[in-house]
CSV table of C-alpha atoms and ligand atoms in Angstrom, one decimal:
chain,number,residue,atom,x,y,z
I,1,MET,CA,187.5,84.0,21.0
I,2,LYS,CA,185.0,85.7,23.7
I,3,LEU,CA,182.4,83.1,22.9
I,4,ALA,CA,184.8,80.2,23.9
I,5,LYS,CA,185.6,81.9,26.9
I,6,ILE,CA,181.8,82.4,28.0
I,7,PHE,CA,181.5,78.6,26.9
I,8,CYS,CA,184.2,77.7,28.9
I,9,ALA,CA,183.1,79.5,32.0
I,10,MET,CA,179.6,78.0,31.8
I,11,MET,CA,181.0,74.4,31.4
I,12,LEU,CA,183.0,75.0,34.7
I,13,ALA,CA,179.6,76.1,36.4
I,14,VAL,CA,178.4,73.0,35.5
I,15,PHE,CA,181.2,70.6,35.6
I,16,ALA,CA,182.9,72.0,38.6
I,17,ALA,CA,185.2,68.7,38.3
I,18,ALA,CA,186.6,70.0,35.0
I,19,LEU,CA,188.3,72.8,37.2
I,20,SER,CA,192.0,72.4,36.4
I,21,GLY,CA,191.5,72.3,32.9
I,22,CYS,CA,190.2,76.0,31.9
I,23,GLY,CA,193.3,77.9,33.1
I,24,SER,CA,192.4,81.0,34.9
I,25,SER,CA,188.8,81.0,34.7
I,26,ALA,CA,189.3,78.5,37.4
I,27,LEU,CA,190.3,81.5,39.6
I,28,SER,CA,186.7,82.9,39.9
I,29,LEU,CA,184.9,79.6,41.1
I,30,ASP,CA,186.8,79.7,44.5
I,31,ASN,CA,188.3,82.7,44.7
I,32,SER,CA,188.6,83.6,48.3
I,33,VAL,CA,190.3,80.3,48.9
I,34,ARG,CA,192.8,80.4,45.7
I,35,LYS,CA,193.5,84.0,46.4
I,36,SER,CA,194.9,83.4,49.8
I,37,VAL,CA,198.5,82.3,50.3
I,38,ALA,CA,200.5,81.4,53.5
I,39,VAL,CA,203.8,82.1,53.8
I,40,CYS,CA,206.3,80.4,56.4
I,41,PHE,CA,209.7,81.8,57.1
I,42,PRO,CA,212.6,81.8,59.3
I,43,ASN,CA,213.4,85.2,60.9
I,44,LEU,CA,217.0,84.3,61.3
I,45,THR,CA,218.6,87.1,59.0
I,46,PRO,CA,217.7,90.4,57.7
I,47,SER,CA,217.4,88.7,54.3
I,48,TRP,CA,214.4,87.0,55.3
I,49,GLN,CA,212.8,90.0,56.6
I,50,ARG,CA,213.4,91.6,53.1
I,51,ASN,CA,211.9,88.5,51.5
I,52,GLY,CA,208.9,88.4,53.6
I,53,ALA,CA,208.2,92.3,53.0
I,54,ALA,CA,208.8,91.5,49.3
I,55,MET,CA,206.4,89.0,49.2
I,56,GLN,CA,203.8,90.2,51.1
I,57,GLN,CA,203.6,93.5,48.9
I,58,LEU,CA,204.0,91.6,45.4
I,59,LEU,CA,201.2,89.0,46.5
I,60,GLU,CA,198.9,92.0,47.9
I,61,GLU,CA,199.8,93.9,44.6
I,62,GLU,CA,198.2,90.5,42.7
I,63,GLY,CA,195.0,90.8,44.8
I,64,PHE,CA,196.2,87.8,47.3
I,65,THR,CA,195.3,87.7,51.1
I,66,VAL,CA,198.6,87.0,52.7
I,67,ASP,CA,199.3,85.0,56.2
I,68,ILE,CA,203.2,85.4,57.0
I,69,TYR,CA,204.6,83.3,59.7
I,70,TYR,CA,208.1,83.7,60.8
I,71,THR,CA,210.2,81.6,63.7
I,72,GLY,CA,213.6,80.7,64.5
I,73,LYS,CA,212.7,77.2,65.7
I,74,ALA,CA,212.1,74.1,63.3
I,75,GLU,CA,209.2,72.5,65.5
I,76,GLU,CA,207.7,76.1,65.8
I,77,GLN,CA,207.5,76.1,62.2
I,78,ALA,CA,206.1,72.5,61.9
I,79,GLU,CA,202.9,73.9,64.2
I,80,GLN,CA,202.7,77.2,61.9
I,81,LEU,CA,202.6,75.1,58.8
I,82,ARG,CA,200.2,72.9,60.5
I,83,SER,CA,197.7,75.7,61.3
I,84,ALA,CA,198.4,77.2,57.9
I,85,ILE,CA,197.4,73.9,56.1
I,86,ALA,CA,194.5,73.8,58.0
I,87,LYS,CA,192.9,76.9,56.6
I,88,LYS,CA,193.6,75.5,53.1
I,89,PRO,CA,195.0,78.4,51.4
I,90,GLY,CA,195.6,78.4,47.4
I,91,CYS,CA,199.3,77.8,48.2
I,92,ILE,CA,201.8,77.6,50.9
I,93,VAL,CA,205.3,79.0,50.5
I,94,ILE,CA,208.0,77.4,52.7
I,95,GLY,CA,211.7,78.8,53.6
I,96,ALA,CA,212.5,75.6,55.5
I,97,LEU,CA,214.3,75.7,58.9
I,98,GLY,CA,214.1,72.1,59.8
I,99,THR,CA,215.9,69.2,58.4
I,100,ASP,CA,214.3,67.4,55.3
I,101,ASP,CA,212.4,64.6,57.6
I,102,GLN,CA,211.0,67.2,59.7
I,103,TYR,CA,208.4,68.1,56.7
I,104,VAL,CA,207.3,64.6,55.9
I,105,ASP,CA,204.2,64.1,58.1
I,106,VAL,CA,203.2,68.1,58.0
I,107,LEU,CA,203.3,68.3,54.1
I,108,ALA,CA,201.5,65.0,53.8
I,109,GLU,CA,198.5,66.9,55.2
I,110,ALA,CA,199.1,69.6,52.6
I,111,LYS,CA,199.1,66.9,49.9
I,112,LYS,CA,195.7,65.4,51.4
I,113,LEU,CA,194.1,68.9,51.4
I,114,LYS,CA,195.5,69.4,48.1
I,115,VAL,CA,196.9,72.7,49.0
I,116,PRO,CA,200.1,73.2,46.6
I,117,VAL,CA,203.7,73.7,48.2
I,118,ILE,CA,206.4,75.8,46.9
I,119,ALA,CA,209.9,75.7,48.5
I,120,PHE,CA,211.2,79.1,48.4
I,121,ASP,CA,215.3,79.6,48.8
I,122,ARG,CA,215.8,76.2,50.8
I,123,VAL,CA,214.7,73.1,49.0
I,124,ILE,CA,212.7,70.3,50.9
I,125,THR,CA,213.4,67.1,49.2
I,126,SER,CA,211.8,64.8,51.6
I,127,SER,CA,208.1,65.3,50.5
I,128,ASP,CA,206.4,65.0,47.3
I,129,ALA,CA,203.7,67.6,48.3
I,130,VAL,CA,206.5,70.2,47.1
I,131,SER,CA,205.2,71.2,43.5
I,132,TYR,CA,208.1,73.7,42.7
I,133,TYR,CA,211.3,75.4,44.3
I,134,ALA,CA,212.2,79.0,43.8
I,135,SER,CA,215.7,80.2,44.9
I,136,PHE,CA,219.0,81.6,43.8
I,137,ASP,CA,221.4,79.4,42.0
I,138,ASN,CA,223.1,78.0,45.1
I,139,GLY,CA,225.8,76.3,43.2
I,140,ALA,CA,227.0,79.6,41.3
I,141,ILE,CA,226.7,81.1,45.0
I,142,GLY,CA,229.3,78.8,46.0
I,143,GLU,CA,231.6,78.7,42.9
I,144,GLY,CA,231.4,82.5,43.2
I,145,MET,CA,232.6,82.6,46.8
I,146,GLY,CA,235.4,80.5,45.7
I,147,GLU,CA,236.4,82.5,42.5
I,148,TYR,CA,236.2,85.7,44.0
I,149,LEU,CA,238.8,84.7,46.4
I,150,GLU,CA,240.9,82.8,44.3
I,151,THR,CA,240.9,86.1,42.0
I,152,ALA,CA,241.2,88.7,45.0
I,153,LEU,CA,244.1,86.7,46.5
I,154,GLY,CA,245.9,86.1,42.8
I,155,LEU,CA,245.9,82.1,43.7
I,156,LYS,CA,246.0,81.7,39.7
I,157,SER,CA,249.3,83.3,39.5
I,158,GLY,CA,250.9,81.3,42.2
I,159,SER,CA,250.6,84.0,45.1
I,160,GLY,CA,250.3,83.1,49.0
I,161,PRO,CA,250.9,81.5,51.3
I,162,TYR,CA,247.9,83.0,53.1
I,163,ASN,CA,246.2,81.9,56.4
I,164,ILE,CA,242.8,81.2,55.8
I,165,GLU,CA,239.9,79.9,58.3
I,166,LEU,CA,236.6,78.6,57.0
I,167,PHE,CA,233.0,79.0,58.3
I,168,ALA,CA,230.0,77.2,56.6
I,169,GLY,CA,226.0,77.8,57.2
I,170,GLY,CA,223.7,76.0,59.5
I,171,GLN,CA,224.0,72.1,59.3
I,172,ASP,CA,220.1,71.5,58.5
I,173,ASP,CA,219.9,73.6,55.4
I,174,ASN,CA,220.8,72.2,51.9
I,175,ASN,CA,222.0,75.5,50.9
I,176,ALA,CA,224.7,75.5,53.3
I,177,HIS,CA,226.1,72.4,52.1
I,178,VAL,CA,226.1,73.2,48.7
I,179,PHE,CA,227.7,76.8,49.0
I,180,PHE,CA,230.5,75.2,51.1
I,181,GLU,CA,231.1,72.2,48.6
I,182,LYS,CA,231.2,74.3,45.7
I,183,THR,CA,233.5,76.9,47.2
I,184,MET,CA,235.9,74.2,48.6
I,185,ALA,CA,235.9,72.5,45.0
I,186,VAL,CA,237.6,76.1,43.9
I,187,LEU,CA,240.1,76.6,46.8
I,188,GLU,CA,241.1,73.0,47.7
I,189,PRO,CA,244.0,72.8,44.9
I,190,TYR,CA,245.3,75.8,46.9
I,191,PHE,CA,245.4,74.1,49.9
I,192,ARG,CA,247.2,71.0,48.2
I,193,SER,CA,249.7,73.7,46.8
I,194,GLY,CA,250.3,75.3,50.3
I,195,GLN,CA,249.0,78.6,49.0
I,196,LEU,CA,246.1,78.4,51.4
I,197,VAL,CA,247.0,77.5,55.2
I,198,CYS,CA,244.3,76.6,57.5
I,199,ARG,CA,246.4,76.9,60.9
I,200,SER,CA,243.4,75.4,62.9
I,201,GLY,CA,243.2,72.2,60.7
I,202,GLN,CA,239.2,72.6,60.5
I,203,THR,CA,238.4,72.4,57.1
I,204,THR,CA,235.4,70.0,56.8
I,205,PHE,CA,231.6,71.2,56.9
I,206,ASP,CA,231.3,69.5,60.4
I,207,LYS,CA,234.1,71.3,61.9
I,208,VAL,CA,233.2,74.8,60.7
I,209,TYR,CA,229.4,75.0,60.6
I,210,VAL,CA,227.4,77.7,62.1
I,211,ALA,CA,224.6,75.9,64.0
I,212,ASP,CA,221.5,76.8,62.6
I,213,TRP,CA,222.9,79.6,60.8
I,214,VAL,CA,222.6,81.8,63.9
I,215,SER,CA,225.4,84.5,63.5
I,216,GLU,CA,226.2,84.6,67.4
I,217,ASN,CA,226.9,80.9,67.4
I,218,ALA,CA,230.2,82.1,65.2
I,219,ARG,CA,231.2,84.3,67.9
I,220,PRO,CA,233.1,81.9,70.2
I,221,ARG,CA,234.9,80.0,67.4
I,222,ILE,CA,236.2,82.9,65.7
I,223,LYS,CA,237.4,84.3,69.3
I,224,GLN,CA,239.1,80.9,70.0
I,225,LEU,CA,240.6,80.8,66.5
I,226,LEU,CA,242.3,84.2,66.7
I,227,SER,CA,243.6,83.6,70.3
I,228,GLN,CA,244.7,80.2,69.7
I,229,TYR,CA,246.4,80.3,66.2
I,230,TYR,CA,246.7,83.8,65.4
I,231,THR,CA,248.7,85.7,67.8
I,232,ASP,CA,252.0,85.5,66.1
I,233,THR,CA,250.8,85.7,62.6
I,234,PRO,CA,248.0,87.4,60.6
I,235,LEU,CA,244.6,85.5,59.8
I,236,GLN,CA,244.4,86.7,56.3
I,237,VAL,CA,241.4,85.2,54.9
I,238,VAL,CA,237.8,84.4,56.3
I,239,LEU,CA,235.3,82.4,54.3
I,240,SER,CA,231.9,83.6,55.4
I,241,PRO,CA,228.7,81.8,54.4
I,242,ASN,CA,226.9,85.0,54.8
I,243,ASP,CA,226.8,88.8,55.6
I,244,ASP,CA,225.4,88.3,59.5
I,245,ILE,CA,228.1,86.1,60.3
I,246,ALA,CA,230.3,88.3,58.4
I,247,GLY,CA,229.5,90.8,60.8
I,248,VAL,CA,230.2,88.8,64.1
I,249,ILE,CA,233.6,87.9,62.7
I,250,LEU,CA,234.7,91.3,61.7
I,251,SER,CA,233.6,92.8,65.0
I,252,GLU,CA,235.9,89.8,66.5
I,253,PHE,CA,238.8,91.0,64.5
I,254,SER,CA,238.3,94.4,65.8
I,255,ALA,CA,237.8,93.6,69.4
I,256,ALA,CA,241.0,91.9,69.0
I,257,GLY,CA,242.4,95.1,67.3
I,258,LYS,CA,243.6,93.1,64.1
I,259,PRO,CA,242.9,94.5,60.7
I,260,ALA,CA,239.9,93.1,58.6
I,261,PRO,CA,240.9,90.0,57.0
I,262,VAL,CA,239.9,89.6,53.1
I,263,ILE,CA,236.3,88.1,53.8
I,264,SER,CA,233.2,86.8,51.7
I,265,GLY,CA,229.5,87.2,52.7
I,266,LEU,CA,226.1,86.5,51.1
I,267,ASP,CA,222.6,88.0,51.1
I,268,GLY,CA,223.5,91.7,50.4
I,269,ASP,CA,222.6,93.1,53.9
I,270,PRO,CA,222.6,96.8,54.1
I,271,ALA,CA,225.0,96.6,56.9
I,272,ALA,CA,227.4,94.4,54.5
I,273,TYR,CA,227.1,97.2,51.9
I,274,GLN,CA,228.2,99.6,54.6
I,275,ARG,CA,231.2,97.4,55.6
I,276,ILE,CA,232.1,97.1,51.9
I,277,ARG,CA,232.0,101.0,51.7
I,278,GLU,CA,234.3,101.4,54.7
I,279,GLY,CA,236.5,98.7,53.4
I,280,THR,CA,236.3,95.9,56.2
I,281,GLN,CA,233.9,93.2,54.3
I,282,THR,CA,235.5,92.5,50.9
I,283,PHE,CA,232.6,91.4,49.1
I,284,THR,CA,228.9,89.8,49.3
I,285,ILE,CA,227.0,88.0,46.9
I,286,ALA,CA,223.6,89.8,46.7
I,287,LYS,CA,220.5,87.9,46.5
I,288,ASP,CA,217.7,90.6,45.4
I,289,ALA,CA,214.5,89.8,47.3
I,290,ASN,CA,212.7,91.7,44.8
I,291,VAL,CA,214.0,89.3,42.0
I,292,LEU,CA,213.4,86.0,43.9
I,293,THR,CA,209.9,86.9,45.1
I,294,ALA,CA,208.8,88.4,41.6
I,295,LYS,CA,209.3,84.8,40.4
I,296,CYS,CA,207.9,82.8,43.3
I,297,VAL,CA,204.9,85.0,42.9
I,298,ARG,CA,204.6,84.2,39.3
I,299,MET,CA,205.1,80.5,40.4
I,300,ILE,CA,202.2,81.0,42.8
I,301,LYS,CA,199.8,82.6,40.2
I,302,ALA,CA,200.5,79.6,37.7
I,303,VAL,CA,200.0,77.1,40.6
I,304,VAL,CA,196.5,78.6,41.6
I,305,GLU,CA,195.5,79.0,38.0
I,306,GLY,CA,196.4,75.6,37.0
I,307,THR,CA,198.9,76.7,34.3
I,308,GLN,CA,202.7,76.0,33.9
I,309,PRO,CA,205.2,78.3,36.0
I,310,ASP,CA,208.3,79.3,34.5
I,311,ILE,CA,211.3,77.0,35.1
I,312,ASN,CA,214.8,76.8,34.4
I,313,ASP,CA,216.1,73.9,36.0
I,314,VAL,CA,214.7,70.4,35.9
I,315,THR,CA,217.9,68.4,36.8
I,316,THR,CA,219.5,69.5,40.1
I,317,TYR,CA,216.9,69.0,42.8
I,318,LYS,CA,215.2,65.9,43.2
I,319,ASN,CA,213.1,63.8,45.5
I,320,GLY,CA,214.1,60.3,45.0
I,321,ASP,CA,213.6,59.7,41.3
I,322,ARG,CA,211.1,62.9,41.2
I,323,VAL,CA,212.6,65.8,39.8
I,324,ILE,CA,211.6,69.2,41.7
I,325,PRO,CA,211.0,71.7,38.9
I,326,ALA,CA,212.8,74.7,40.0
I,327,TYR,CA,213.5,78.3,39.0
I,328,LEU,CA,217.1,79.6,40.1
I,329,CYS,CA,217.9,83.1,39.8
I,330,THR,CA,221.1,84.5,39.4
I,331,PRO,CA,223.0,86.0,42.3
I,332,GLN,CA,224.9,89.2,41.9
I,333,ILE,CA,228.7,89.9,43.4
I,334,VAL,CA,228.9,93.2,45.1
I,335,ASP,CA,232.2,94.7,46.4
I,336,LYS,CA,233.7,98.3,46.5
I,337,THR,CA,233.8,98.6,42.7
I,338,ASN,CA,229.9,98.4,42.2
I,339,VAL,CA,228.4,98.8,45.7
I,340,ASP,CA,227.2,102.6,45.0
I,341,ILE,CA,225.4,101.4,42.2
I,342,VAL,CA,223.8,98.2,43.3
I,343,ALA,CA,223.1,99.9,46.8
I,344,LYS,CA,222.0,103.1,46.0
L,401,BGC,C1,220.1,81.3,52.6
L,401,BGC,C2,221.1,82.4,52.8
L,401,BGC,C3,220.8,82.9,54.4
L,401,BGC,C4,220.9,81.6,55.2
L,401,BGC,C5,220.4,82.2,56.7
L,401,BGC,C6,220.3,80.1,53.7
L,401,BGC,O1,219.5,79.2,53.3
L,401,BGC,O2,220.5,80.6,51.2
L,401,BGC,O3,220.8,83.4,51.9
L,401,BGC,O4,221.8,83.9,54.6
L,401,BGC,O5,220.0,80.8,54.8
L,401,BGC,O6,219.1,82.8,57.2
């Protein structure tokens, strides 16, 4: 065994072209480059800060040097990517901010320079430079939100009618569309049966998205909804696509002197756990940064070592005919029954 390894190392030194075939030994030939990772994340929500911090810590523990870039603007992210790619790191990890088309050119550059790309949390389907996708199961998140509301409101056993208003995430993010679509698939029968009533009539993504996922962008709309449609009747249920936005919505309920509705969230922000304890936010779907980054770091290691990463989904995400192999982690519902266990 030992001999075989030594032989492999000698062969590598002589035939550098055979690099990829010899697994982890490849690392030692060009260590400084391969052991560097560039991470480009949005700075939109506390969850991204948690992802960035966890990523940095885990990668450093694995001996990688890490360059982390944050921004809230898609054009700036393209610039950050350009400079990160020019340094030819061993791998680039992207939490995409822009539309898919915005990544075509810059990722073509990554491909040219043979820099592998991993899409993190948000998929990029426009570029064949994307080798893998590490995320949570976005479909399960959307379904989970719908099913939680269905149970909490007793919809299956016919209760209602309840007044509901809907909010969705940012228009350019595939996740936002998936979450909304899957939640609505669960709730739609109850709109039809009259158990859920949306007084504003705003029930499609294009009417309810929160531009760029910026939570403050939800404020004018909830203000308007409350003052236009809910002065003589309570707004009892709100679909919020994440915790940050739930925080803004709830602050407007409180400013209007109204009791908190049944309201969803996503991410597992500490502020959301606090609101769950206080009884204002009903639940969140926690996406543990440590779980996702641990999977992603294993993917990065496999990519730089030329081995196969763990994959558990080869059907959901595609770029044309090409599958984007993914690892989709399992999210966790957190409400008043388990918040003290989850958020110790
Ligand atoms: C993520 C959410 C996050 C949102 C805003 C989405 O793509 O999946 O977890 O709350 O972006 O940053």
